[in-house]
PDB file of C-alpha atoms in Angstrom:
ATOM      1  CA  LEU A1183      72.017 129.712  77.439  1.00  0.00           C
ATOM      2  CA  VAL A1184      68.750 128.626  75.844  1.00  0.00           C
ATOM      3  CA  ASP A1185      65.486 128.125  77.749  1.00  0.00           C
ATOM      4  CA  PHE A1186      64.200 124.565  77.649  1.00  0.00           C
ATOM      5  CA  ILE A1187      60.635 125.776  77.122  1.00  0.00           C
ATOM      6  CA  PRO A1188      60.256 129.147  75.413  1.00  0.00           C
ATOM      7  CA  MET A1189      58.330 131.772  77.396  1.00  0.00           C
ATOM      8  CA  HIS A1190      55.555 132.102  74.854  1.00  0.00           C
ATOM      9  CA  TYR A1191      54.660 128.409  75.194  1.00  0.00           C
ATOM     10  CA  ARG A1192      54.000 128.722  78.889  1.00  0.00           C
ATOM     11  CA  PRO A1193      52.980 132.093  80.302  1.00  0.00           C
ATOM     12  CA  VAL A1194      53.130 132.892  84.009  1.00  0.00           C
ATOM     13  CA  SER A1195      50.519 130.790  85.735  1.00  0.00           C
ATOM     14  CA  SER A1196      48.072 131.724  88.428  1.00  0.00           C
ATOM     15  CA  GLY A1197      45.352 129.930  90.299  1.00  0.00           C
ATOM     16  CA  ALA A1198      42.595 130.076  92.842  1.00  0.00           C
ATOM     17  CA  GLU A1199      41.050 127.578  95.192  1.00  0.00           C
ATOM     18  CA  SER A1200      37.360 127.270  95.826  1.00  0.00           C
ATOM     19  CA  TRP A1201      35.541 124.682  97.862  1.00  0.00           C
ATOM     20  CA  GLY A1202      31.862 124.301  97.429  1.00  0.00           C
ATOM     21  CA  THR A1203      29.747 123.788 100.498  1.00  0.00           C
ATOM     22  CA  ASP A1204      26.508 121.961 100.909  1.00  0.00           C
ATOM     23  CA  PRO A1205      24.173 123.978 103.185  1.00  0.00           C
ATOM     24  CA  LYS A1206      22.529 120.738 104.322  1.00  0.00           C
ATOM     25  CA  GLU A1207      25.862 119.651 105.901  1.00  0.00           C
ATOM     26  CA  GLY A1208      26.382 122.903 107.851  1.00  0.00           C
ATOM     27  CA  PRO A1209      28.292 123.823 109.862  1.00  0.00           C
ATOM     28  CA  VAL A1210      30.580 121.081 108.516  1.00  0.00           C
ATOM     29  CA  SER A1211      32.518 122.363 105.472  1.00  0.00           C
ATOM     30  CA  GLN A1212      31.574 125.991 106.139  1.00  0.00           C
ATOM     31  CA  TYR A1213      34.263 128.563 106.784  1.00  0.00           C
ATOM     32  CA  ILE A1214      34.063 129.636 110.389  1.00  0.00           C
ATOM     33  CA  PRO A1215      36.909 131.749 111.767  1.00  0.00           C
ATOM     34  CA  LYS A1216      38.535 130.613 114.996  1.00  0.00           C
ATOM     35  CA  LEU A1217      36.975 132.664 117.762  1.00  0.00           C
ATOM     36  CA  ALA A1218      40.280 133.495 119.454  1.00  0.00           C
ATOM     37  CA  SER A1219      42.173 134.321 116.258  1.00  0.00           C
ATOM     38  CA  ARG A1220      41.674 138.100 116.432  1.00  0.00           C
ATOM     39  CA  ILE A1221      42.863 138.505 120.006  1.00  0.00           C
ATOM     40  CA  GLN A1222      45.773 136.130 119.359  1.00  0.00           C
ATOM     41  CA  ALA A1223      46.850 138.023 116.241  1.00  0.00           C
ATOM     42  CA  SER A1224      46.552 141.397 117.995  1.00  0.00           C
ATOM     43  CA  GLY A1225      48.581 140.291 121.031  1.00  0.00           C
ATOM     44  CA  GLU A1226      45.680 140.734 123.441  1.00  0.00           C
ATOM     45  CA  ALA A1227      45.361 137.018 124.243  1.00  0.00           C
ATOM     46  CA  SER A1228      46.742 135.823 127.548  1.00  0.00           C
ATOM     47  CA  TYR A1229      48.685 132.602 127.913  1.00  0.00           C
ATOM     48  CA  PRO A1230      49.546 130.503 130.974  1.00  0.00           C
ATOM     49  CA  SER A1231      52.982 132.087 131.236  1.00  0.00           C
ATOM     50  CA  ASP A1232      51.362 135.558 131.229  1.00  0.00           C
ATOM     51  CA  GLY A1233      48.788 134.838 133.906  1.00  0.00           C
ATOM     52  CA  ALA A1234      51.033 133.948 136.812  1.00  0.00           C
ATOM     53  CA  PRO A1235      53.454 136.757 137.598  1.00  0.00           C
ATOM     54  CA  GLY A1236      56.095 135.466 139.947  1.00  0.00           C
ATOM     55  CA  ALA A1237      55.581 131.843 138.954  1.00  0.00           C
ATOM     56  CA  LEU A1238      58.702 129.711 138.880  1.00  0.00           C
ATOM     57  CA  PHE A1239      60.017 127.659 135.981  1.00  0.00           C
ATOM     58  CA  ALA A1240      61.362 124.107 136.018  1.00  0.00           C
ATOM     59  CA  GLN A1241      63.754 122.068 133.916  1.00  0.00           C
ATOM     60  CA  VAL A1242      64.042 118.300 134.217  1.00  0.00           C
ATOM     61  CA  VAL A1243      67.473 116.769 134.830  1.00  0.00           C
ATOM     62  CA  PHE A1244      67.843 113.669 132.668  1.00  0.00           C
ATOM     63  CA  ALA A1245      70.181 110.719 133.252  1.00  0.00           C
ATOM     64  CA  THR A1246      73.162 110.721 130.917  1.00  0.00           C
ATOM     65  CA  ALA A1247      74.055 107.028 131.226  1.00  0.00           C
ATOM     66  CA  ALA A1248      72.239 103.748 130.806  1.00  0.00           C
ATOM     67  CA  ASN A1249      72.716 100.329 132.364  1.00  0.00           C
ATOM     68  CA  ALA A1250      74.793 101.978 135.096  1.00  0.00           C
ATOM     69  CA  LYS A1251      74.457 102.342 138.848  1.00  0.00           C
ATOM     70  CA  LEU A1252      73.825 105.949 139.848  1.00  0.00           C
ATOM     71  CA  LEU A1253      76.276 106.819 142.623  1.00  0.00           C
ATOM     72  CA  ALA A1254      75.272 110.447 143.232  1.00  0.00           C
ATOM     73  CA  VAL A1255      73.297 113.425 141.986  1.00  0.00           C
ATOM     74  CA  ASP A1256      74.850 116.674 143.184  1.00  0.00           C
ATOM     75  CA  PRO A1257      72.966 119.937 142.572  1.00  0.00           C
ATOM     76  CA  THR A1258      75.463 122.093 144.533  1.00  0.00           C
ATOM     77  CA  GLU A1259      76.825 123.989 141.498  1.00  0.00           C
ATOM     78  CA  ALA A1260      73.331 124.476 140.076  1.00  0.00           C
ATOM     79  CA  LEU A1261      72.058 125.970 143.338  1.00  0.00           C
ATOM     80  CA  LYS A1262      74.838 128.597 143.240  1.00  0.00           C
ATOM     81  CA  LEU A1263      73.556 130.055 139.952  1.00  0.00           C
ATOM     82  CA  PRO A1264      71.531 133.281 140.113  1.00  0.00           C
ATOM     83  CA  GLY A1265      67.782 132.692 140.038  1.00  0.00           C
ATOM     84  CA  VAL A1266      67.977 128.973 140.826  1.00  0.00           C
ATOM     85  CA  ARG A1267      65.693 128.324 143.802  1.00  0.00           C
ATOM     86  CA  ASP A1268      65.713 124.582 144.411  1.00  0.00           C
ATOM     87  CA  PHE A1269      66.418 121.085 143.160  1.00  0.00           C
ATOM     88  CA  VAL A1270      63.575 118.589 143.596  1.00  0.00           C
ATOM     89  CA  ALA A1271      64.668 114.945 143.716  1.00  0.00           C
ATOM     90  CA  ALA A1272      63.305 111.531 144.740  1.00  0.00           C
ATOM     91  CA  SER A1273      63.865 112.324 148.410  1.00  0.00           C
ATOM     92  CA  ASP A1274      61.494 115.297 148.083  1.00  0.00           C
ATOM     93  CA  VAL A1275      58.535 113.234 146.850  1.00  0.00           C
ATOM     94  CA  PRO A1276      56.297 112.904 149.923  1.00  0.00           C
ATOM     95  CA  ALA A1277      54.383 109.828 148.808  1.00  0.00           C
ATOM     96  CA  VAL A1278      55.144 106.900 146.517  1.00  0.00           C
ATOM     97  CA  ASN A1279      57.866 107.844 144.016  1.00  0.00           C
ATOM     98  CA  ASN A1280      56.150 106.629 140.858  1.00  0.00           C
ATOM     99  CA  LEU A1281      53.778 107.711 138.133  1.00  0.00           C
ATOM    100  CA  GLY A1282      51.269 104.893 138.343  1.00  0.00           C
ATOM    101  CA  THR A1283      49.577 105.189 141.712  1.00  0.00           C
ATOM    102  CA  VAL A1284      46.174 105.746 140.105  1.00  0.00           C
ATOM    103  CA  LEU A1285      46.455 102.929 137.565  1.00  0.00           C
ATOM    104  CA  GLY A1286      48.306 100.452 139.792  1.00  0.00           C
ATOM    105  CA  GLY A1287      49.711  97.178 138.474  1.00  0.00           C
ATOM    106  CA  ASP A1288      53.012  97.357 136.599  1.00  0.00           C
ATOM    107  CA  ASN A1289      52.735 101.152 136.577  1.00  0.00           C
ATOM    108  CA  LEU A1290      53.787 101.053 140.225  1.00  0.00           C
ATOM    109  CA  LYS A1291      57.239  99.913 139.056  1.00  0.00           C
ATOM    110  CA  GLU A1292      57.852 103.107 137.053  1.00  0.00           C
ATOM    111  CA  LYS A1293      59.801 105.586 139.160  1.00  0.00           C
ATOM    112  CA  LEU A1294      59.183 109.291 138.895  1.00  0.00           C
ATOM    113  CA  PHE A1295      62.759 110.193 139.897  1.00  0.00           C
ATOM    114  CA  PHE A1296      65.677 107.770 140.063  1.00  0.00           C
ATOM    115  CA  GLU A1297      68.092 108.228 142.956  1.00  0.00           C
ATOM    116  CA  ALA A1298      71.572 107.237 144.123  1.00  0.00           C
ATOM    117  CA  GLY A1299      71.858 103.477 144.348  1.00  0.00           C
ATOM    118  CA  ASP A1300      69.447 102.808 141.482  1.00  0.00           C
ATOM    119  CA  THR A1301      70.485 101.142 138.256  1.00  0.00           C
ATOM    120  CA  ILE A1302      69.559 103.543 135.478  1.00  0.00           C
ATOM    121  CA  PRO A1303      67.634 101.647 132.771  1.00  0.00           C
ATOM    122  CA  ALA A1304      67.976 104.202 129.969  1.00  0.00           C
ATOM    123  CA  VAL A1305      69.460 107.549 129.073  1.00  0.00           C
ATOM    124  CA  GLY A1306      66.850 110.216 129.696  1.00  0.00           C
ATOM    125  CA  VAL A1307      65.097 108.884 132.789  1.00  0.00           C
ATOM    126  CA  LEU A1308      64.310 111.605 135.303  1.00  0.00           C
ATOM    127  CA  LEU A1309      66.707 112.359 138.149  1.00  0.00           C
ATOM    128  CA  GLY A1310      65.105 115.555 139.385  1.00  0.00           C
ATOM    129  CA  VAL A1311      63.921 119.053 138.526  1.00  0.00           C
ATOM    130  CA  VAL A1312      65.716 122.396 138.843  1.00  0.00           C
ATOM    131  CA  VAL A1313      63.354 125.215 139.850  1.00  0.00           C
ATOM    132  CA  ALA A1314      64.290 128.831 138.991  1.00  0.00           C
ATOM    133  CA  ASP A1315      62.946 132.324 138.360  1.00  0.00           C
ATOM    134  CA  THR A1316      63.197 131.994 134.552  1.00  0.00           C
ATOM    135  CA  TRP A1317      63.261 129.098 132.147  1.00  0.00           C
ATOM    136  CA  ALA A1318      66.781 130.050 131.002  1.00  0.00           C
ATOM    137  CA  GLN A1319      68.022 129.942 134.608  1.00  0.00           C
ATOM    138  CA  ALA A1320      66.342 126.580 135.196  1.00  0.00           C
ATOM    139  CA  ARG A1321      67.896 125.166 132.028  1.00  0.00           C
ATOM    140  CA  ALA A1322      71.361 126.472 132.946  1.00  0.00           C
ATOM    141  CA  GLY A1323      70.933 124.985 136.425  1.00  0.00           C
ATOM    142  CA  ALA A1324      69.928 121.588 135.046  1.00  0.00           C
ATOM    143  CA  LYS A1325      73.109 121.492 132.982  1.00  0.00           C
ATOM    144  CA  LYS A1326      75.173 122.109 136.147  1.00  0.00           C
ATOM    145  CA  VAL A1327      73.734 119.206 138.155  1.00  0.00           C
ATOM    146  CA  GLN A1328      76.541 116.662 138.511  1.00  0.00           C
ATOM    147  CA  GLN A1329      75.811 112.974 137.954  1.00  0.00           C
ATOM    148  CA  SER A1330      78.228 110.201 138.836  1.00  0.00           C
ATOM    149  CA  TYR A1331      77.894 106.584 137.813  1.00  0.00           C
ATOM    150  CA  ALA A1332      79.704 103.332 138.536  1.00  0.00           C
ATOM    151  CA  LYS A1333      81.545 101.917 135.562  1.00  0.00           C
ATOM    152  CA  SER A1334      79.308  99.849 133.349  1.00  0.00           C
ATOM    153  CA  HIS A1335      79.758  97.743 130.282  1.00  0.00           C
ATOM    154  CA  VAL A1336      78.414  99.086 127.029  1.00  0.00           C
ATOM    155  CA  VAL A1337      76.079  96.542 125.516  1.00  0.00           C
ATOM    156  CA  SER A1338      75.747  97.591 121.890  1.00  0.00           C
ATOM    157  CA  ASN A1339      74.758  94.273 120.320  1.00  0.00           C
ATOM    158  CA  MET A1340      73.811  90.680 121.109  1.00  0.00           C
ATOM    159  CA  ASP A1341      77.431  89.433 120.949  1.00  0.00           C
ATOM    160  CA  ALA A1342      78.472  91.959 123.610  1.00  0.00           C
ATOM    161  CA  ALA A1343      75.523  90.863 125.768  1.00  0.00           C
ATOM    162  CA  ARG A1344      76.510  87.197 125.471  1.00  0.00           C
ATOM    163  CA  ARG A1345      80.140  87.998 126.429  1.00  0.00           C
ATOM    164  CA  LEU A1346      78.788  89.583 129.627  1.00  0.00           C
ATOM    165  CA  GLY A1347      76.743  86.454 130.333  1.00  0.00           C
ATOM    166  CA  HIS A1348      73.359  87.829 129.323  1.00  0.00           C
ATOM    167  CA  THR A1349      71.083  85.457 127.481  1.00  0.00           C
ATOM    168  CA  SER A1350      67.651  86.063 126.089  1.00  0.00           C
ATOM    169  CA  LYS A1351      64.673  84.298 127.545  1.00  0.00           C
ATOM    170  CA  PRO A1352      61.629  83.355 125.461  1.00  0.00           C
ATOM    171  CA  GLU A1353      59.568  86.109 127.132  1.00  0.00           C
ATOM    172  CA  ASP A1354      62.166  88.707 126.016  1.00  0.00           C
ATOM    173  CA  LEU A1355      61.623  87.919 122.351  1.00  0.00           C
ATOM    174  CA  ALA A1356      58.902  89.538 120.289  1.00  0.00           C
ATOM    175  CA  ALA A1357      56.129  87.248 119.116  1.00  0.00           C
ATOM    176  CA  PRO A1358      56.158  86.582 115.354  1.00  0.00           C
TER     177      PRO A1358
END
């Protein structure tokens, strides 16, 4: 085995970085340590999860189907798990079940939690939240929430959409 470049042609390299600063531009371009860095590095800093002993944790339950009618969301098995305290769903929202009450307009059409009887527009929309003593318990509970859907047709391309009778309208198409 022969080296491509002999060692004596290229010794071990080293380097250093140096940025000049212009005092007239201060404090821009000057090295200033982050004020919290020492307490963060030493472990003395407190974080939101440290400051609320006894606080509960939540994990969102996401829809697993799209373009399907949601028949039921059943948290029974999740609520049997140790540490799981509650399941919050659309029926538990005391006011309008949407995210856009402040902004109004089309935002009022966006649901916070979808519920039985709704057609689910996309995988990942919110169905509810599992509340538990720890994040791990909340996550395990969310995985146990049962979702049931009516059969739906998979629409994977335009040909499949046309076979189901769906046609595009001019307002559905992106402008050039």
